[in-house]
Amino acid sequence: MLKIGTLFFLLLCSAYGWAQTERVLFSPEDRIIFDRLIQEIEGEGLKPIGEVIVTTGQELLHTPYVAGTLEGHTPEILIVNLRGLDCTTFVENVLVVGGMLQEGQTDWDTYLGHLERLRYRDGLRAGYASRLHYFTDWIRNNAEKGLVEDITQSLGGVPREKRIDFMGTHPALYPSLSSEASLSAVKNVEKELSAQVTYVLAKEEVSKVESQIKNGDIIALATSVDGLDVTHTGFAFRKDNGRIHLLHASTRGGVEISKAPLAVYLQGVKGNTGIIVVRPLGAND
């Protein structure tokens, strides 16, 4: 017999037309948005990946900011939500679509496969802890896959050692951590991350290296918050005046381009200590 919660979830999926398998959950509107993205920018695929990324990101301008769209599903499932994005899902989806176009791929199943590969450790979805929750973990694992390169040190970034344990010390904020197995696995990940060195470019130095940052570089905002590595992410977007701005999913206005240049924008971010700069690696670069 179905539990009441399961029955309610199935009825909800039916009412809203969501599609769910053992692998993925999405709505028909997500398919429509994906198809529109592909149609609008398919011809951009021959350009360098950074240019494809900023074009793709601009197609998602004004998409509402929605937090926590990947949480609360047990067992872990690949969730697609292009209707509402947070800063990380914005980065992930833009990278996946941009990379697909460079490889001449346009179909939905390929998109799902690439999204899963990017989001999970070693590309394998094997429970809640296999998702790359911490962005420095996301960077390292996707660098190992050959998808991105951390260039922060080459820009003048300095090493930073920090204890990473926010999820493990605040399990009530994450429904899936009610499972002792998931909590233990996440704490093991945190222990490994805490032993690693991350390079961070101080925010006071950002304006000095703007010329070396490219369109489409991933910008991760390092933080002084205890237990956390990064609190926000987006893409570098160079305006006609040469200044780098941030193309990102903002909690205030959804997907947007920051009005202030990145170096100025950072000054207003509470707890920000600098940035990590990550370069996507594309087929045509």
CSV table of N, CA and C in Angstrom, one decimal, residues 82-204:
chain,number,residue,atom,x,y,z
A,82,LEU,N,14.3,24.3,-15.0
A,82,LEU,CA,14.7,25.5,-15.8
A,82,LEU,C,13.8,26.7,-15.6
A,83,ARG,N,12.7,26.4,-14.8
A,83,ARG,CA,11.7,27.5,-14.5
A,83,ARG,C,12.1,28.4,-13.4
A,84,GLY,N,12.9,27.9,-12.5
A,84,GLY,CA,13.4,28.6,-11.4
A,84,GLY,C,14.8,28.2,-11.0
A,85,LEU,N,15.8,29.1,-10.9
A,85,LEU,CA,17.2,28.7,-10.8
A,85,LEU,C,17.8,29.3,-9.6
A,86,ASP,N,18.7,28.6,-8.9
A,86,ASP,CA,19.6,29.3,-7.9
A,86,ASP,C,21.0,29.5,-8.6
A,87,CYS,N,21.9,30.0,-7.9
A,87,CYS,CA,23.2,30.4,-8.5
A,87,CYS,C,23.9,29.1,-9.1
A,88,THR,N,23.8,28.0,-8.4
A,88,THR,CA,24.6,26.8,-8.8
A,88,THR,C,23.8,26.1,-10.0
A,89,THR,N,22.5,26.0,-9.9
A,89,THR,CA,21.8,25.3,-11.0
A,89,THR,C,21.9,26.2,-12.2
A,90,PHE,N,21.9,27.5,-12.1
A,90,PHE,CA,22.1,28.4,-13.3
A,90,PHE,C,23.5,28.1,-13.9
A,91,VAL,N,24.5,28.0,-13.1
A,91,VAL,CA,25.9,27.7,-13.7
A,91,VAL,C,25.9,26.4,-14.3
A,92,GLU,N,25.3,25.4,-13.7
A,92,GLU,CA,25.3,24.0,-14.2
A,92,GLU,C,24.6,23.9,-15.6
A,93,ASN,N,23.4,24.5,-15.6
A,93,ASN,CA,22.6,24.3,-16.8
A,93,ASN,C,23.2,25.1,-18.0
A,94,VAL,N,23.8,26.3,-17.7
A,94,VAL,CA,24.4,27.0,-18.8
A,94,VAL,C,25.6,26.3,-19.3
A,95,LEU,N,26.4,25.7,-18.4
A,95,LEU,CA,27.6,25.0,-18.9
A,95,LEU,C,27.2,23.8,-19.7
A,96,VAL,N,26.2,23.1,-19.3
A,96,VAL,CA,25.8,21.9,-20.0
A,96,VAL,C,25.3,22.2,-21.4
A,97,VAL,N,24.4,23.2,-21.5
A,97,VAL,CA,23.8,23.6,-22.8
A,97,VAL,C,24.9,24.1,-23.7
A,98,GLY,N,25.8,25.0,-23.2
A,98,GLY,CA,26.9,25.5,-24.0
A,98,GLY,C,27.8,24.5,-24.5
A,99,GLY,N,28.2,23.5,-23.6
A,99,GLY,CA,29.1,22.4,-24.0
A,99,GLY,C,28.4,21.5,-25.0
A,100,MET,N,27.1,21.3,-24.9
A,100,MET,CA,26.4,20.5,-25.9
A,100,MET,C,26.5,21.1,-27.3
A,101,LEU,N,26.2,22.4,-27.3
A,101,LEU,CA,26.2,23.1,-28.6
A,101,LEU,C,27.5,23.0,-29.3
A,102,GLN,N,28.6,23.1,-28.5
A,102,GLN,CA,29.9,23.0,-29.1
A,102,GLN,C,30.2,21.7,-29.7
A,103,GLU,N,29.6,20.7,-29.1
A,103,GLU,CA,29.8,19.3,-29.5
A,103,GLU,C,28.7,18.9,-30.6
A,104,GLY,N,27.9,19.8,-31.0
A,104,GLY,CA,26.9,19.5,-32.0
A,104,GLY,C,25.7,18.6,-31.5
A,105,GLN,N,25.5,18.7,-30.2
A,105,GLN,CA,24.5,17.8,-29.6
A,105,GLN,C,23.3,18.7,-29.2
A,106,THR,N,22.1,18.2,-29.4
A,106,THR,CA,20.9,19.1,-29.2
A,106,THR,C,19.8,18.3,-28.5
A,107,ASP,N,19.9,17.0,-28.2
A,107,ASP,CA,18.8,16.2,-27.7
A,107,ASP,C,18.7,16.2,-26.2
A,108,TRP,N,17.5,16.0,-25.7
A,108,TRP,CA,17.1,16.0,-24.3
A,108,TRP,C,17.9,15.0,-23.5
A,109,ASP,N,18.0,13.7,-24.0
A,109,ASP,CA,18.6,12.7,-23.3
A,109,ASP,C,20.1,13.0,-23.1
A,110,THR,N,20.7,13.6,-24.1
A,110,THR,CA,22.1,13.9,-23.9
A,110,THR,C,22.3,15.0,-22.9
A,111,TYR,N,21.4,16.0,-22.8
A,111,TYR,CA,21.4,17.0,-21.8
A,111,TYR,C,21.3,16.4,-20.4
A,112,LEU,N,20.4,15.4,-20.2
A,112,LEU,CA,20.2,14.8,-18.9
A,112,LEU,C,21.5,14.1,-18.5
A,113,GLY,N,22.1,13.4,-19.4
A,113,GLY,CA,23.4,12.7,-19.1
A,113,GLY,C,24.5,13.7,-18.8
A,114,HIS,N,24.6,14.8,-19.5
A,114,HIS,CA,25.7,15.8,-19.2
A,114,HIS,C,25.4,16.4,-17.8
A,115,LEU,N,24.2,16.7,-17.5
A,115,LEU,CA,23.8,17.4,-16.3
A,115,LEU,C,24.2,16.5,-15.1
A,116,GLU,N,23.8,15.2,-15.2
A,116,GLU,CA,24.2,14.3,-14.2
A,116,GLU,C,25.7,14.1,-14.0
A,117,ARG,N,26.4,14.1,-15.1
A,117,ARG,CA,27.9,14.0,-15.0
A,117,ARG,C,28.5,15.2,-14.3
A,118,LEU,N,27.9,16.4,-14.6
A,118,LEU,CA,28.5,17.6,-14.0
A,118,LEU,C,28.2,17.7,-12.5
A,119,ARG,N,27.0,17.3,-12.1
A,119,ARG,CA,26.4,17.5,-10.8
A,119,ARG,C,26.9,16.5,-9.7
A,120,TYR,N,27.3,15.3,-10.2
A,120,TYR,CA,27.7,14.3,-9.2
A,120,TYR,C,29.1,13.9,-9.3
A,121,ARG,N,29.7,13.4,-8.1
A,121,ARG,CA,31.1,13.0,-8.0
A,121,ARG,C,31.4,11.9,-9.0
A,122,ASP,N,32.4,12.2,-9.8
A,122,ASP,CA,32.8,11.3,-10.9
A,122,ASP,C,31.7,11.0,-11.8
A,123,GLY,N,30.7,11.8,-11.9
A,123,GLY,CA,29.6,11.6,-12.8
A,123,GLY,C,28.6,10.5,-12.4
A,124,LEU,N,28.7,10.0,-11.2
A,124,LEU,CA,27.9,8.9,-10.8
A,124,LEU,C,26.9,9.3,-9.7
A,125,ARG,N,25.6,9.2,-9.9
A,125,ARG,CA,24.6,9.6,-8.9
A,125,ARG,C,24.4,8.3,-8.0
A,126,ALA,N,25.0,8.4,-6.8
A,126,ALA,CA,24.9,7.3,-5.9
A,126,ALA,C,24.6,7.8,-4.5
A,127,GLY,N,23.4,8.4,-4.4
A,127,GLY,CA,22.9,8.9,-3.1
A,127,GLY,C,23.2,10.3,-2.9
A,128,TYR,N,22.7,10.9,-1.8
A,128,TYR,CA,22.8,12.3,-1.5
A,128,TYR,C,24.2,12.8,-1.4
A,129,ALA,N,25.1,12.1,-0.8
A,129,ALA,CA,26.4,12.6,-0.6
A,129,ALA,C,27.2,12.6,-1.9
A,130,SER,N,26.8,11.9,-3.0
A,130,SER,CA,27.5,11.9,-4.2
A,130,SER,C,27.3,13.2,-5.0
A,131,ARG,N,26.3,14.0,-4.6
A,131,ARG,CA,26.1,15.3,-5.2
A,131,ARG,C,27.2,16.2,-4.7
A,132,LEU,N,27.7,17.1,-5.6
A,132,LEU,CA,28.8,18.0,-5.3
A,132,LEU,C,28.2,19.2,-4.6
A,133,HIS,N,27.9,19.1,-3.3
A,133,HIS,CA,27.3,20.2,-2.6
A,133,HIS,C,28.1,21.4,-2.4
A,134,TYR,N,29.4,21.2,-2.0
A,134,TYR,CA,30.3,22.3,-1.8
A,134,TYR,C,31.0,22.7,-3.2
A,135,PHE,N,31.0,24.0,-3.4
A,135,PHE,CA,31.4,24.4,-4.8
A,135,PHE,C,32.9,24.1,-5.0
A,136,THR,N,33.8,24.2,-4.0
A,136,THR,CA,35.2,23.8,-4.2
A,136,THR,C,35.3,22.4,-4.5
A,137,ASP,N,34.4,21.5,-4.0
A,137,ASP,CA,34.4,20.1,-4.3
A,137,ASP,C,33.9,20.0,-5.8
A,138,TRP,N,32.9,20.7,-6.2
A,138,TRP,CA,32.4,20.8,-7.5
A,138,TRP,C,33.6,21.1,-8.5
A,139,ILE,N,34.3,22.2,-8.2
A,139,ILE,CA,35.4,22.6,-9.0
A,139,ILE,C,36.5,21.5,-9.2
A,140,ARG,N,36.9,20.9,-8.1
A,140,ARG,CA,38.0,19.9,-8.2
A,140,ARG,C,37.5,18.7,-9.0
A,141,ASN,N,36.3,18.2,-8.7
A,141,ASN,CA,35.9,17.0,-9.4
A,141,ASN,C,35.6,17.2,-10.9
A,142,ASN,N,35.1,18.4,-11.2
A,142,ASN,CA,34.9,18.7,-12.6
A,142,ASN,C,36.2,19.0,-13.4
A,143,ALA,N,37.2,19.5,-12.6
A,143,ALA,CA,38.5,19.6,-13.2
A,143,ALA,C,39.1,18.3,-13.5
A,144,GLU,N,38.9,17.3,-12.6
A,144,GLU,CA,39.4,15.9,-12.9
A,144,GLU,C,38.7,15.3,-14.1
A,145,LYS,N,37.5,15.7,-14.3
A,145,LYS,CA,36.7,15.2,-15.5
A,145,LYS,C,37.2,15.9,-16.8
A,146,GLY,N,38.0,17.0,-16.7
A,146,GLY,CA,38.5,17.7,-17.8
A,146,GLY,C,37.5,18.7,-18.3
A,147,LEU,N,36.5,19.2,-17.5
A,147,LEU,CA,35.5,20.1,-17.9
A,147,LEU,C,35.8,21.5,-17.6
A,148,VAL,N,36.6,21.8,-16.6
A,148,VAL,CA,37.0,23.1,-16.1
A,148,VAL,C,38.4,23.1,-15.7
A,149,GLU,N,38.9,24.4,-15.5
A,149,GLU,CA,40.3,24.6,-15.0
A,149,GLU,C,40.3,25.7,-14.0
A,150,ASP,N,40.8,25.5,-12.8
A,150,ASP,CA,40.8,26.5,-11.8
A,150,ASP,C,42.1,27.4,-12.1
A,151,ILE,N,41.9,28.7,-12.4
A,151,ILE,CA,43.0,29.5,-12.8
A,151,ILE,C,43.3,30.6,-11.8
A,152,THR,N,42.7,30.4,-10.6
A,152,THR,CA,42.8,31.5,-9.5
A,152,THR,C,44.3,31.7,-9.2
A,153,GLN,N,45.1,30.7,-9.0
A,153,GLN,CA,46.5,30.9,-8.6
A,153,GLN,C,47.2,31.7,-9.6
A,154,SER,N,47.0,31.4,-10.9
A,154,SER,CA,47.7,32.1,-12.0
A,154,SER,C,47.3,33.6,-12.0
A,155,LEU,N,46.2,34.0,-11.4
A,155,LEU,CA,45.8,35.4,-11.4
A,155,LEU,C,46.3,36.1,-10.1
A,156,GLY,N,47.0,35.4,-9.3
A,156,GLY,CA,47.5,36.0,-8.1
A,156,GLY,C,46.8,35.5,-6.8
A,157,GLY,N,46.0,34.5,-6.9
A,157,GLY,CA,45.3,34.0,-5.8
A,157,GLY,C,46.3,33.4,-4.8
A,158,VAL,N,45.9,33.4,-3.5
A,158,VAL,CA,46.8,32.9,-2.4
A,158,VAL,C,46.1,31.7,-1.8
A,159,PRO,N,46.9,30.8,-1.2
A,159,PRO,CA,46.3,29.6,-0.6
A,159,PRO,C,45.5,29.9,0.7
A,160,ARG,N,44.4,29.2,0.8
A,160,ARG,CA,43.6,29.4,2.0
A,160,ARG,C,43.2,28.0,2.5
A,161,GLU,N,43.5,27.8,3.8
A,161,GLU,CA,43.1,26.5,4.5
A,161,GLU,C,41.9,26.9,5.4
A,162,LYS,N,40.9,26.1,5.3
A,162,LYS,CA,39.7,26.3,6.1
A,162,LYS,C,38.9,25.1,6.4
A,163,ARG,N,38.4,25.0,7.6
A,163,ARG,CA,37.5,23.8,7.9
A,163,ARG,C,36.2,24.0,7.2
A,164,ILE,N,35.8,22.9,6.5
A,164,ILE,CA,34.5,22.9,5.8
A,164,ILE,C,33.6,21.9,6.5
A,165,ASP,N,32.6,22.4,7.1
A,165,ASP,CA,31.7,21.5,7.8
A,165,ASP,C,30.3,22.0,8.1
A,166,PHE,N,29.9,23.0,7.2
A,166,PHE,CA,28.6,23.6,7.5
A,166,PHE,C,27.4,22.7,7.4
A,167,MET,N,27.4,21.8,6.4
A,167,MET,CA,26.3,20.8,6.3
A,167,MET,C,26.3,19.9,7.5
A,168,GLY,N,27.5,19.4,7.9
A,168,GLY,CA,27.6,18.4,8.9
A,168,GLY,C,27.2,19.0,10.3
A,169,THR,N,27.4,20.3,10.5
A,169,THR,CA,27.1,20.9,11.7
A,169,THR,C,25.7,21.6,11.7
A,170,HIS,N,25.0,21.6,10.6
A,170,HIS,CA,23.7,22.1,10.5
A,170,HIS,C,22.7,21.2,9.7
A,171,PRO,N,22.7,19.9,10.2
A,171,PRO,CA,21.9,18.9,9.4
A,171,PRO,C,20.4,19.2,9.3
A,172,ALA,N,19.9,20.0,10.3
A,172,ALA,CA,18.5,20.3,10.2
A,172,ALA,C,18.1,21.1,9.0
A,173,LEU,N,19.0,21.8,8.4
A,173,LEU,CA,18.8,22.6,7.2
A,173,LEU,C,18.6,21.7,6.0
A,174,TYR,N,19.0,20.5,6.0
A,174,TYR,CA,19.0,19.6,4.9
A,174,TYR,C,18.2,18.4,5.1
A,175,PRO,N,17.0,18.3,4.6
A,175,PRO,CA,16.1,17.1,4.9
A,175,PRO,C,16.8,15.8,4.8
A,176,SER,N,17.6,15.6,3.7
A,176,SER,CA,18.2,14.3,3.4
A,176,SER,C,19.2,13.9,4.5
A,177,LEU,N,19.7,14.8,5.3
A,177,LEU,CA,20.6,14.5,6.3
A,177,LEU,C,20.0,13.9,7.6
A,178,SER,N,18.7,13.7,7.5
A,178,SER,CA,18.0,13.0,8.6
A,178,SER,C,18.4,11.5,8.6
A,179,SER,N,19.0,11.1,7.5
A,179,SER,CA,19.5,9.7,7.4
A,179,SER,C,20.9,9.7,7.9
A,180,GLU,N,21.2,8.8,8.9
A,180,GLU,CA,22.5,8.7,9.5
A,180,GLU,C,23.6,8.4,8.4
A,181,ALA,N,23.2,7.5,7.5
A,181,ALA,CA,24.2,7.1,6.4
A,181,ALA,C,24.6,8.3,5.6
A,182,SER,N,23.6,9.2,5.2
A,182,SER,CA,23.9,10.3,4.4
A,182,SER,C,24.7,11.4,5.2
A,183,LEU,N,24.4,11.6,6.4
A,183,LEU,CA,25.1,12.5,7.3
A,183,LEU,C,26.6,12.1,7.5
A,184,SER,N,26.8,10.8,7.7
A,184,SER,CA,28.1,10.3,7.9
A,184,SER,C,28.9,10.4,6.6
A,185,ALA,N,28.3,10.2,5.4
A,185,ALA,CA,29.0,10.3,4.1
A,185,ALA,C,29.3,11.7,3.8
A,186,VAL,N,28.4,12.7,4.2
A,186,VAL,CA,28.7,14.1,4.0
A,186,VAL,C,29.9,14.5,4.9
A,187,LYS,N,29.9,14.1,6.1
A,187,LYS,CA,31.0,14.4,7.0
A,187,LYS,C,32.3,13.9,6.5
A,188,ASN,N,32.3,12.8,5.9
A,188,ASN,CA,33.6,12.2,5.3
A,188,ASN,C,34.0,13.1,4.2
A,189,VAL,N,33.1,13.6,3.3
A,189,VAL,CA,33.5,14.5,2.3
A,189,VAL,C,34.0,15.8,2.9
A,190,GLU,N,33.4,16.3,3.9
A,190,GLU,CA,33.9,17.6,4.5
A,190,GLU,C,35.3,17.4,5.1
A,191,LYS,N,35.5,16.2,5.7
A,191,LYS,CA,36.9,16.0,6.2
A,191,LYS,C,37.9,16.1,5.1
A,192,GLU,N,37.6,15.5,4.0
A,192,GLU,CA,38.6,15.5,2.9
A,192,GLU,C,38.7,17.0,2.3
A,193,LEU,N,37.7,17.7,2.2
A,193,LEU,CA,37.7,19.1,1.7
A,193,LEU,C,38.5,20.0,2.7
A,194,SER,N,38.4,19.7,4.0
A,194,SER,CA,39.0,20.6,5.0
A,194,SER,C,40.6,20.4,4.9
A,195,ALA,N,41.0,19.3,4.4
A,195,ALA,CA,42.4,19.0,4.3
A,195,ALA,C,43.1,19.5,3.0
A,196,GLN,N,42.2,20.1,2.2
A,196,GLN,CA,42.8,20.6,0.9
A,196,GLN,C,42.9,22.1,1.0
A,197,VAL,N,43.8,22.6,0.1
A,197,VAL,CA,44.1,24.0,0.0
A,197,VAL,C,43.4,24.6,-1.2
A,198,THR,N,42.7,25.7,-1.0
A,198,THR,CA,42.0,26.4,-2.0
A,198,THR,C,42.6,27.8,-2.3
A,199,TYR,N,42.8,28.2,-3.5
A,199,TYR,CA,43.4,29.5,-3.8
A,199,TYR,C,42.3,30.5,-4.0
A,200,VAL,N,42.4,31.6,-3.4
A,200,VAL,CA,41.4,32.7,-3.4
A,200,VAL,C,42.1,34.0,-3.8
A,201,LEU,N,41.5,34.7,-4.8
A,201,LEU,CA,42.0,36.0,-5.2
A,201,LEU,C,41.2,37.0,-4.4
A,202,ALA,N,42.0,37.8,-3.6
A,202,ALA,CA,41.4,38.8,-2.7
A,202,ALA,C,40.5,39.8,-3.5
A,203,LYS,N,39.4,40.2,-2.9
A,203,LYS,CA,38.5,41.1,-3.7
A,203,LYS,C,39.2,42.4,-4.0
A,204,GLU,N,40.2,42.8,-3.2
A,204,GLU,CA,40.9,44.1,-3.5
A,204,GLU,C,41.8,44.0,-4.7
